[in-house]
Coordinates of C-alpha atoms in Angstrom, one line a residue:
M1 CA 140.5 83.1 61.3
P2 CA 142.7 81.6 58.6
R3 CA 146.6 81.9 59.3
H4 CA 147.1 83.6 56.2
T5 CA 144.9 86.6 56.9
A6 CA 146.8 90.0 56.9
A7 CA 146.7 91.8 60.2
T8 CA 148.6 94.6 61.9
A9 CA 149.0 95.6 65.5
E10 CA 150.6 98.4 67.4
I11 CA 152.0 98.0 70.9
E12 CA 152.7 101.2 72.9
I13 CA 155.5 101.0 75.6
D14 CA 155.6 103.8 77.9
D15 CA 158.9 103.0 79.5
A16 CA 161.7 104.0 77.4
E17 CA 164.3 101.7 78.8
L18 CA 162.0 98.9 78.9
L19 CA 161.4 99.4 75.0
R20 CA 165.2 99.5 74.4
A21 CA 165.4 96.2 76.4
L22 CA 162.6 94.7 74.3
A23 CA 163.7 95.9 71.0
G24 CA 167.5 94.9 71.8
P25 CA 170.7 96.6 70.3
G26 CA 170.0 97.7 67.0
N27 CA 166.6 96.2 66.9
E28 CA 168.1 92.7 67.0
N29 CA 165.4 91.3 69.1
L30 CA 162.7 92.6 66.8
R31 CA 164.7 91.1 63.8
A32 CA 164.7 87.7 65.8
I33 CA 160.9 87.9 66.3
E34 CA 160.6 88.6 62.6
S35 CA 162.7 85.6 61.5
S36 CA 160.7 83.3 63.8
L37 CA 157.3 84.4 63.2
G38 CA 157.7 85.3 59.6
I39 CA 156.2 88.6 60.1
E40 CA 157.3 92.4 59.8
T41 CA 158.2 94.8 62.6
G42 CA 159.2 98.3 63.2
Q43 CA 159.5 100.8 65.9
R44 CA 158.6 104.3 65.7
G45 CA 158.8 106.4 68.9
Q46 CA 157.3 104.5 71.8
T47 CA 155.3 102.1 69.4
I48 CA 156.1 98.8 68.0
H49 CA 154.6 97.9 64.9
L50 CA 153.6 94.4 63.8
Q51 CA 152.3 93.3 60.4
G52 CA 151.8 89.6 59.0
A53 CA 149.4 86.7 59.3
T54 CA 146.8 87.2 62.0
A55 CA 147.8 84.2 64.0
D56 CA 151.4 85.3 63.9
V57 CA 150.7 88.7 64.8
A58 CA 148.5 87.8 67.9
L59 CA 151.5 85.4 69.1
A60 CA 153.8 88.3 68.5
E61 CA 151.7 90.5 70.7
R62 CA 151.5 87.9 73.3
L63 CA 155.2 87.3 73.1
I64 CA 156.0 91.0 73.5
A65 CA 153.5 91.2 76.7
E66 CA 155.1 88.4 78.4
L67 CA 158.7 89.6 77.6
S68 CA 157.9 92.9 79.0
E69 CA 156.3 91.3 82.2
M70 CA 159.6 89.4 82.5
A71 CA 161.9 92.4 81.7
R72 CA 160.2 94.5 84.6
Q73 CA 161.0 91.4 86.9
G74 CA 164.8 91.4 85.6
T75 CA 164.7 88.7 83.1
F76 CA 165.8 89.5 79.5
L77 CA 165.6 87.2 76.6
R78 CA 167.8 87.7 73.4
G79 CA 168.7 85.7 70.3
G80 CA 168.3 82.0 70.7
D81 CA 166.0 82.5 73.8
L82 CA 163.7 84.4 71.7
V83 CA 163.4 81.7 69.2
R84 CA 163.0 79.1 72.0
A85 CA 160.2 81.3 73.4
V86 CA 158.5 81.7 70.2
Q87 CA 158.5 77.9 69.9
T88 CA 157.4 77.4 73.5
L89 CA 154.3 79.6 72.9
R90 CA 153.4 78.3 69.5
E91 CA 153.7 74.5 70.6
H92 CA 152.3 74.8 74.2
P93 CA 150.1 77.9 74.3
E94 CA 149.0 77.0 77.9
I95 CA 152.6 77.8 79.2
A96 CA 153.6 81.1 80.4
L97 CA 157.3 82.1 79.5
R98 CA 157.9 83.2 83.2
D99 CA 157.2 79.8 84.2
V100 CA 160.0 78.5 82.1
F101 CA 162.7 81.3 82.0
N102 CA 162.3 82.6 85.6
D103 CA 163.0 79.2 87.3
V104 CA 166.2 80.1 89.2
V105 CA 168.2 76.9 89.8
I106 CA 171.3 78.6 91.4
V107 CA 173.1 81.9 91.2
S108 CA 176.7 81.0 89.9
A109 CA 179.9 82.4 91.4
R110 CA 179.7 85.3 88.8
K111 CA 176.3 86.4 90.1
R112 CA 174.5 85.0 87.1
M113 CA 171.3 83.5 87.7
I114 CA 171.2 79.8 85.9
T115 CA 167.5 79.5 84.7
P116 CA 166.3 77.0 81.7
K117 CA 167.0 78.5 78.1
G118 CA 163.8 76.8 76.9
L119 CA 160.9 74.3 77.6
A120 CA 163.3 71.3 77.1
Q121 CA 165.6 72.4 79.7
K122 CA 162.6 73.2 81.9
Q123 CA 161.3 69.9 81.6
Y124 CA 164.7 68.3 82.3
I125 CA 165.1 70.4 85.6
E126 CA 161.8 69.3 86.7
S127 CA 162.4 65.7 85.9
I128 CA 165.8 65.9 88.0
R129 CA 163.8 67.4 90.9
H130 CA 161.2 64.6 90.9
H131 CA 163.1 61.6 89.8
D132 CA 166.0 59.5 91.3
I133 CA 167.5 58.6 87.9
V134 CA 167.3 60.9 84.8
F135 CA 168.9 60.6 81.3
G136 CA 169.5 63.8 79.3
I137 CA 170.3 62.7 75.8
G138 CA 171.0 65.0 72.9
P139 CA 173.4 67.0 70.9
A140 CA 176.3 69.0 72.2
G141 CA 175.5 72.5 73.5
T142 CA 172.1 71.8 74.9
G143 CA 172.9 72.4 78.4
K144 CA 172.6 68.7 79.7
T145 CA 175.7 68.5 81.9
Y146 CA 175.8 72.1 82.7
L147 CA 172.2 72.2 84.3
A148 CA 173.0 68.8 85.8
M149 CA 175.8 70.4 87.6
A150 CA 173.8 73.4 88.5
M151 CA 171.1 71.2 90.1
A152 CA 174.0 69.2 91.9
V153 CA 175.4 72.4 93.5
A154 CA 172.0 73.8 94.4
D155 CA 171.3 70.4 96.3
L156 CA 174.8 70.3 98.0
V157 CA 174.4 74.1 99.1
G158 CA 170.9 73.5 100.3
R159 CA 172.1 70.3 102.1
R160 CA 169.7 68.0 100.3
V161 CA 172.7 65.9 99.6
K162 CA 176.1 65.5 101.3
R163 CA 178.4 65.3 98.3
I164 CA 178.7 65.5 94.5
I165 CA 180.2 62.7 92.5
L166 CA 181.3 63.8 88.9
T167 CA 182.2 61.0 86.5
R168 CA 182.8 59.9 82.9
P169 CA 184.5 57.3 80.9
A170 CA 188.1 58.2 81.1
V171 CA 189.0 57.5 77.6
E172 CA 186.8 56.5 74.6
A173 CA 187.8 53.0 73.9
G174 CA 187.6 51.4 77.4
E175 CA 189.6 53.6 79.7
K176 CA 193.0 52.3 78.6
L177 CA 195.1 54.9 80.4
G178 CA 198.4 53.1 80.4
F179 CA 199.7 54.7 77.1
L180 CA 199.2 58.3 78.5
P181 CA 202.1 60.0 80.3
G182 CA 202.1 60.8 84.0
D183 CA 200.6 59.5 87.1
L184 CA 196.7 58.5 87.4
A185 CA 195.6 62.0 88.1
E186 CA 197.5 63.4 85.2
K187 CA 196.4 60.6 82.8
V188 CA 192.5 61.2 83.7
N189 CA 192.6 65.0 84.1
P190 CA 192.2 65.9 80.5
Y191 CA 188.8 63.7 80.2
L192 CA 187.5 65.2 83.4
R193 CA 188.3 68.8 82.5
P194 CA 184.8 69.8 81.1
L195 CA 183.5 68.8 84.5
Y196 CA 185.8 70.9 86.3
D197 CA 184.9 73.8 84.1
A198 CA 181.4 73.5 84.7
L199 CA 182.0 73.2 88.5
H200 CA 184.0 76.4 88.5
D201 CA 181.4 78.2 86.6
M202 CA 178.9 77.4 89.4
M203 CA 181.1 78.1 92.4
D204 CA 184.1 80.1 93.6
L205 CA 187.4 78.4 92.8
D206 CA 188.6 78.3 96.4
K207 CA 185.3 77.2 97.7
A208 CA 185.2 74.4 94.9
Q209 CA 188.8 73.4 95.7
A210 CA 188.1 73.2 99.4
M211 CA 185.2 71.1 99.0
I212 CA 187.2 68.5 96.6
Q213 CA 189.7 68.2 99.4
R214 CA 187.0 67.6 102.1
G215 CA 185.6 65.0 99.6
Q216 CA 182.3 66.7 99.3
I217 CA 182.9 67.0 95.6
E218 CA 184.7 64.1 93.8
V219 CA 185.8 64.0 90.3
A220 CA 186.6 60.5 89.0
P221 CA 186.8 58.3 85.9
L222 CA 184.0 55.9 85.8
A223 CA 186.1 52.8 86.6
F224 CA 186.5 54.2 90.2
M225 CA 182.8 53.5 90.7
R226 CA 183.1 49.8 90.7
G227 CA 182.2 48.2 94.1
R228 CA 180.8 51.3 95.7
T229 CA 177.3 52.3 97.1
L230 CA 176.7 55.9 96.5
N231 CA 174.4 57.2 99.5
D232 CA 173.3 60.9 100.0
S233 CA 175.0 61.9 96.9
F234 CA 174.1 63.7 93.6
V235 CA 176.0 61.6 90.9
I236 CA 176.5 62.9 87.3
L237 CA 177.7 60.6 84.5
D238 CA 178.8 62.5 81.5
E239 CA 179.7 61.2 78.1
A240 CA 177.5 58.1 78.7
Q241 CA 177.3 57.1 75.1
N242 CA 180.9 56.0 75.5
T243 CA 180.0 53.3 78.2
T244 CA 179.9 49.8 77.4
P245 CA 176.7 47.9 78.6
E246 CA 178.7 46.3 81.5
Q247 CA 179.9 49.9 82.5
M248 CA 176.5 51.2 82.5
K249 CA 174.9 48.5 84.5
M250 CA 177.7 48.7 87.1
F251 CA 177.1 52.3 87.4
L252 CA 173.3 52.3 87.6
T253 CA 173.6 49.8 90.4
R254 CA 175.8 52.1 92.6
L255 CA 172.8 54.2 93.5
G256 CA 172.0 54.2 97.4
Y257 CA 169.7 55.8 99.6
D258 CA 168.7 59.4 99.4
S259 CA 170.7 60.0 96.0
K260 CA 170.1 61.2 92.5
T261 CA 171.9 60.2 89.5
V262 CA 171.8 62.2 86.1
I263 CA 173.3 60.6 83.0
T264 CA 174.1 62.7 80.1
G265 CA 175.3 61.7 76.5
D266 CA 174.8 62.0 72.8
I267 CA 173.8 58.9 71.2
T268 CA 175.1 60.1 67.9
Q269 CA 178.9 60.6 69.0
V270 CA 179.6 56.9 70.2
D271 CA 183.4 56.5 70.2
L272 CA 183.7 53.0 71.2
P273 CA 185.3 50.3 68.9
E274 CA 183.2 49.2 65.8
G275 CA 180.8 46.7 66.9
K276 CA 180.6 47.4 70.3
R277 CA 177.1 48.8 71.6
S278 CA 176.8 51.7 73.6
G279 CA 175.8 51.2 77.2
L280 CA 173.4 54.5 76.8
A281 CA 171.7 53.0 73.7
E282 CA 171.1 49.9 75.5
A283 CA 169.8 51.6 78.7
M284 CA 167.3 53.6 76.4
S285 CA 165.6 50.4 75.2
L286 CA 165.8 48.5 78.5
L287 CA 164.8 51.2 81.1
R288 CA 162.5 53.6 79.3
D289 CA 159.3 52.3 81.1
V290 CA 161.0 51.8 84.4
D291 CA 159.2 53.6 87.2
G292 CA 161.3 56.3 88.8
I293 CA 163.4 56.7 85.8
R294 CA 163.0 59.7 83.3
F295 CA 164.5 60.1 79.9
C296 CA 164.6 63.6 78.5
F297 CA 165.5 64.1 74.9
F298 CA 167.1 67.5 73.4
E299 CA 167.3 68.5 69.8
H300 CA 169.2 70.9 67.7
V301 CA 166.6 73.6 68.3
D302 CA 167.6 73.3 72.0
V303 CA 171.2 74.2 71.5
V304 CA 172.3 77.1 73.6
R305 CA 175.6 78.0 72.3
N306 CA 176.4 80.2 69.1
P307 CA 173.3 79.9 66.7
L308 CA 175.9 78.2 64.2
V309 CA 176.2 75.3 66.4
A310 CA 172.5 74.4 65.9
R311 CA 173.0 74.9 62.1
I312 CA 176.1 72.8 61.9
I313 CA 174.3 70.0 63.9
Q314 CA 171.4 70.2 61.4
R315 CA 173.9 69.7 58.5
Y316 CA 175.6 66.8 60.1
D317 CA 172.1 65.3 61.2
A318 CA 170.8 65.6 57.5
R319 CA 174.1 64.0 56.2
D320 CA 173.6 61.2 58.6
A321 CA 170.1 60.6 57.6
A322 CA 170.9 60.4 53.9
L323 CA 173.7 58.0 54.5
E324 CA 171.4 55.8 56.7
Q325 CA 168.9 56.1 53.7
K326 CA 171.4 54.9 51.2
R327 CA 172.4 52.2 53.5
Q328 CA 168.9 51.0 53.9
Q329 CA 168.4 51.3 50.1
R330 CA 171.6 49.2 49.5
E331 CA 170.4 46.6 51.8
Q332 CA 166.9 46.5 50.2
E333 CA 168.7 46.0 46.7
Q334 CA 170.7 43.4 48.2
R335 CA 167.8 41.5 49.5
E336 CA 165.9 41.8 46.3
H337 CA 169.0 40.7 44.5
E338 CA 169.2 37.7 46.8
D339 CA 165.6 37.0 46.3
F340 CA 165.9 37.0 42.6
E341 CA 169.0 34.7 42.7
R342 CA 167.0 32.3 45.0
A343 CA 163.9 32.2 42.9
R344 CA 166.2 31.6 39.8
R345 CA 168.0 28.8 41.4
E346 CA 164.7 27.3 42.4
R347 CA 163.3 27.6 38.9
E348 CA 166.4 25.8 37.5
R349 CA 166.2 23.1 40.1
A350 CA 162.5 22.8 39.1
D351 CA 163.3 22.7 35.5
W352 CA 166.2 19.9 36.2
E353 CA 163.9 17.9 38.3
R354 CA 161.2 18.1 35.5
D355 CA 163.6 17.0 32.9
Q356 CA 164.9 14.1 35.0
R357 CA 161.3 13.0 35.4
N358 CA 160.6 13.4 31.8
G359 CA 163.6 11.2 30.8
R360 CA 162.6 8.4 33.2
D361 CA 159.0 8.5 31.6
R362 CA 160.6 8.0 28.1
E363 CA 162.5 5.2 29.1

């Protein structure tokens, strides 16, 4: 039926606790469904009322049915998770939400189940499970490094690897550490702090420190990877957009037997000196069709931080797109001006040559 046809639906929820979970505090979940689908929702007694375009109401009915099933199993979606759930059902109707949001990677030290927050994260996790080298590329807040860390800890605890190696470029412009105060550990620690934070969210602090002391978990700047072969390891390279092509090649060729590597980065946040190409950008063009390597891309809709972050990223992306359009327009105008000047000079030269020939003919 046409999408704009009006429809209504009523969904009876017999379980009062389940109804409260589905509606959310102050009906915030119902409002999120309204906003995502462009429909009207309401609750009276144990009944949820839906009104809007036929296709959207049908999608809302399916969404609430699947959310009810997941809630009975102990999984509750709110806020941004609901928006991504709607997007998943709309773009991939063949997928069941439980297959995305109930895929537990690991239970964190805080007894929180770490699961995908949307289809992009689910595909990322599946790629890590089935490929030796995976690139996770996208804006901050999409869970690239956090999920890679969760997969690494799960593999270490499950004895599928013997150690985890976490690395990133120590500083933006080529790992120049000399001007920083302190010894080497104190110099590089601020740049590795985000990796420690993610690690400590996965594991008890004392357990993580014991594993670091035993060498089961290593956190080191990228320069320390040179000359090594990494066997039986889960290796994560974070902030890869700030590697040079030489550093990226060096890192990728460290991979040994029974190892996995995950490379994460945001290609729009390169801090290398102007004119220096990012190793991540080069790897994207060189390695995209290599068997055994998988590229996973995230967008602003995949941001799992405060919803404001996604809107901020959208504004900056729009700004960058406008600047790029202006740059291309200036280049086009410059080319047109150069073409005009070239044609003018050619005409003047042709006129001069013609005048010269006419003068010789008169003589």
